[in-house]
Each structure stands twice: as C-alpha cells, then as structure tokens.
Amino acid sequence: MGVGSKLTRAVIAMVLACFLGVAMAAPLGAQEDSDAAPSGIEVSVNLGLNGWIDTRGENVGVVDITSDELFLGSLEVKVSSRTTTAEIEVPAGSTKRYTLDLPSFASSRQAVVVITRGSGEDAEEVYSEQVRVKVANDQLVVAVWDLDEAVAPLRSAKTVPTSRDVVAESVDAIQATRSGNVAQYLVVGPSTVSGLEPDEVEDLTRWVERGGRIIGPSSEVSAIAEVGGAEIIPNTSVGIVRVGDGEVGVALEADSYTSTEWGAILRDVASPLLVRRFDGTASNIPNDLMTAATSGKEASVPALPWLLLGIAAFVVLIGPVNFLALRALKKPELAWVTVPVLSIGFVGLFWLIGTGQIPDFTLAQSTVLVDEYNSTTGTGGVLLQVEQGGDRTIVFPEGWAGSRLSVAGINPGATDTTQGDRDAITFELADLGLAAAQVTWDADEVPVTVTTEPGGKGLLVTSQNDTEWTFWAWGVVFNGRAISGEGILEAGSTGTIDASIGRGVNSQYEGIIASGVSLRSITDTVAADYDTIQSLSRVAESDIADQLRGATLWFYGYTSDPEFTYTVDDTEGLGSGIALVAKRVTMDQDARLAIGRAEPEILTITGASSLEGYGPDIYAYGAEDVYFKYVVPEGLARDVRVSPGFTSFEVMEVFDWDAGVFVAAKWDTGFSLDGVVSPGGEVVVRGSKPPEDRDGYYDDNINLGRFSLRWDET
C-alpha cells in the first residue's frame, strides 16, 4: 500500500474524529437552536445565567420552542432525582417561551431537558438533551442588561483589590430579575428597571438588600433607592449608596468605560463557595424537612362536636324512653331485645357519621419561615399518609409551589399537575401509603417586633410577639452566636435578652440557631426532639448561614401552632407540626456602633490547596496570603485594630482605596480609617506569611472571630 493511500486514510480518520468530537460534545449551559428533525420542533435552552448557576439557591431556566404545527405536550428539566415539569402548547408556526424554576444543583452540574408530545399512554418523547452548567468558585459574575457595549471591557477587567477574573454575561429582563445569587453585580442600561412591574422591582430591591450590587443610570437605579447622596468611588465617576447589605451605583457613561475603569469600579465580593464547609449548617434539605415532619407532630384525637350530644341522646333513649315505651306496651321483658338493638344501631350511626367527617388521610408538616428586609420566604416538608391506596391528589395552597420529594423509604410514583391556578401532585399509593412533598411560598411578614439599645453586657434586645403563636423556644443570634431567651414567649408577650458583645463559638456539629436551644428547658412544654430542632435549623441556615455568622442580629423562635390547609381528593385537611421562624433585625446606627467590632469575610486565600470550614474555623493548607473584608458602620471615627493573637500571617497590610495600594499596618495596633474605607464601608486587610515561611505546607487555622476588626475600648 502506497504512502498516498496511507495519507488519505489518515486525513479521513482525522476528519471523522473531528465530526465525532463535535457530535458528542454536550452543550454548556446554553444550548442554541437544536433541530430535532423527527419531532418537527426547534429548541433553545438557557439554564441559570447563560449556564452559570447558584448551587445554594434558586435558579431559573428559559426554554424557547418553535414548531411548524400545533404542538401539545410536556416539558421536563431533570436534575439528579428531582424534576420540574410544565405543560406546553405551541401554536402552529410560532415560538413560545417557557420559564421554569429549576431543581437544586447542589449535587449535580448537569440537567436533562426532555420534551414529550401528547400525554398519558399516547405520550412520545421527541426531544432529549443533556445540558452542563458552570459554577463561579473564584470569579466575579456580572450580569449586563441591555448594555452590550459594556460586556467586552468587563470581561477584560480585574477586580479591586484582589484582581479576580470577571465573568460578564448579557441577560434579558427575566434573567436580570430572577438570577438569584448567581451574579454579584448587575449593570443595566436605559429603559430597563423603569419598565418593570412593581413586584419585579420589589424582587430586585430584595436582591440588592441581601448583598447584590446594581449599577446604571440614575433614571433606572433610583427605582431601588434614593441616590441623591451617592458617594463617589475613588478614581471613578461612579457614585454609590448602601442599601441593606448591598449597594446601588450611579454610572453616567457605563457604555464607554474601559476595562481599567471597570477594574476600579468592581470591588471584590466574598464567594460562599470559596470554603468547603463541614459543619452543622450543611443541610440535605429534603431529608431534614422529612425528619422534622415525621418527628414534630403529636398524634391527636379529632374534635367531634356532635359526639357528646349523641351520647346524651343514646343514654336518654336507652334509659327513660325505652323504659316508658315498654311499660306502655306492658312488655318490659323486651328490654333484653331493645337494649342490644338500640346499642348496635347507635354504634353503627356513630361509625357512619364519624367516617364521613374524618378524612382518610393525615398531613404532617415541618416549616421554616425566613423574614428579612420585609420579605418572608416559607419552606416546608409535607408528609401525606392515606388509609386507602390508589391515585391520590394533593392540591397545595394558592400561590405555593409544590414538588415531590424522594427520601429513604418514601418514593411512590407521582405526576405533577395543576388544579386551576394551584400546583398539585398525584401520587400512586398503596393502602397506608406515604408520600412526601416540598413546598415554597412567599409568606406574610412575621409580626415580631425587635428593638435594641446599648446597655447591659452590650446590647439589650427586646422582642414583642404580635403573632398568634407561642414560641416554646426562642432567642437571638448576635455576632454569630445564638443566645436563648428565658421561658416561653407567648402570643402578645414581650421578652428581653441581655446580649453580650463577645463572640461565642458554636459547635461544628450543630446548626447556629439550634445551638441556642436547651432541650432540658423545653421538655415540659412541647414534644420536640434534638433531630427536629437541628433539622429545621439546618434548613434555615442553608440560605442564611453567612448572614448569621456576620455582625448581624436575628430573632429566632420554634412553635407548634402554624396550620396550613391542603386539599386531598376534594377533602380539606390541615398540615401542622413544628415551625422555625428566623427574622433579621435592622439595627440603627447606635446599635451597630455599640457592637464594637466587625466580623470578617474572606475574599480569597492565595497558595492554599484546600480550604475547609468547621464552624468559625477555616483550615487553609499551604496558604500564603489571606484577604479579609470588613464592613464598618457609617459615622465610625475612632481608630480600629485587628488582634488575632498568634498568627503565621505575620505581615499585615490595609488597602488604601484612594491610592489603590496596600499600606503597611501591624496586628494588635490601632490605625486610622482615613482613606482605607470604601464608599461601601469596606475595609480590606491582607495577612501574609514572610517569604522564608512560604515553603512550609501545613494547615493554618484561621478563626474568623479572632480576626475581628475592633473599635471597642477593651
């Protein structure tokens, strides 16, 4: 065989390999128009923020379907063992967009999108695609809404002061308002926010209050906050104002900024994914919800108001009436017949009435309510047990989202459906079968009013319970430490806690909230166990653990009083059990100054091969530099210091925002805040190992409490 033929075969093999490689490559987050010829439809899939997702919170998926003919069927997005489903109807010759709330990506980095034509036995799968997603571990993600000129320079920018890479993605209105915690910054163009509906502006405002940062023309961002007193970021033309934990920035020429200018604007934000946590706040939400639901509800006898009246009627009938009737008939010996007959008749009557009024199912529910910045989110686990099996449909309250849960031992067949505007699930159950579902909803603000004033050990915290519930365990989380209140906080009552400023250390094996609950003190008031209290604590902290660890104040309370109405096969039933309420308290300036310290967040750690968190302790293997970020209250004018005691990071520097460089400082020594506080209130400290110590590979224990920035007198 000649050289030419060998060369020809080699070229053909290379071409085939290229085609195979392209054919086998899975899409990465955003799947462009994919034409599945046999189905006659074209599909475009966009998960999260153009493929970037939040592993700890909610994500949205957008699917565009184009069809030449009328298409009726269903759309499914599967992530691990959970599925989101929507019925679809695409008119002939048109494109229709479907927006779905996606299952959690906590344990998976891919999703399967399936489209089915028809329903029931006639259903036919016509489209299936595996879509990979991306996670930003140490990049800053910026969403850009209707300002395409800013995307390219943003992607070339580096953050200040740690020079992190920037990921910039063009988004539409849906992604901009529903991207959750995927993006840390949102840059908007003209006629964007001003065109949103009031509820969409409210959602965007809550995102900012929880730490998001929005930048755009004043005509747009003024819908979020008043920007008249914006403070200019050094070396830029952008002014910002603080809003909750986030900020609103006014940019006059965002469409013409260079990458260097963006680099001065984009300040580092701590990534919750930087440190891998192995402590009590790590939650398997489905299992924790079911643990709390199964153990948090006591069995009770249903109230039957007619029962007492029926017993009285039976006594009267079988006694005086029966006696007088037989006496009138002059046949008293028939009592041996009439008494058993009347007894059997009344038992049968009681049985018929009772079974007609008592549903053949029970509902147990665990509930977590998180209230921050006047917005409350409810999360619950619902356990349904039926007496008679078959197809049993549970309909959730209006406005609630419900999805099936597959947990150990509870995994029946299920079909997502709707009844009117309400979510529903039909379960295929055996006699005495169990089914589990997770529910989420926007709840009303929890009417617990908390006030603070300096005094006592540091801060006197007074909680006024204006709910209709009794909190059998309650307290506050202050500076990352749970402090229990005394006794029961009944409806309409008030309780005060003398909260010490000193930071406590929670056990790494407990949730932060649960560590403040003493089982010994509540055993006489409620049948609650350790697993229930811990499980609900972990569910709450899956969303707010980072906020709890900071220099913040939260109220918490456990109660058994909330009840929620469900419909099971046209019969209403109450879901009840133990609920945990967590409400963030907005502290005034005097209270924030009285705390006397700011807790650090870690922006990044260089040189470390692994970062593991156990409660307040972070272990960094082979670390060289650690960057701490603090947020100080407005009006702080005194010197501050960081006093960690012994640390292998011997060299301390503070970032000068005006000069754009780190300047020398010393641990345990006070320094002035002049020039080192950003308009957002940030102080950044870098701790470094000397060059001669950088060759040692050992675990550095970085205790965040010891690295507090302090301005108290002690």
XYZ file of C-alpha atoms in Angstrom, residues 82 234 250 275 320 530 571 629:
8
model
C -35.738 15.890 41.059
C -12.139 56.734 44.290
C -24.992 55.614 39.578
C -14.591 27.466 51.552
C -86.128 6.550 80.283
C -32.935 17.074 69.065
C -61.332 16.916 51.002
C -13.085 42.191 54.201
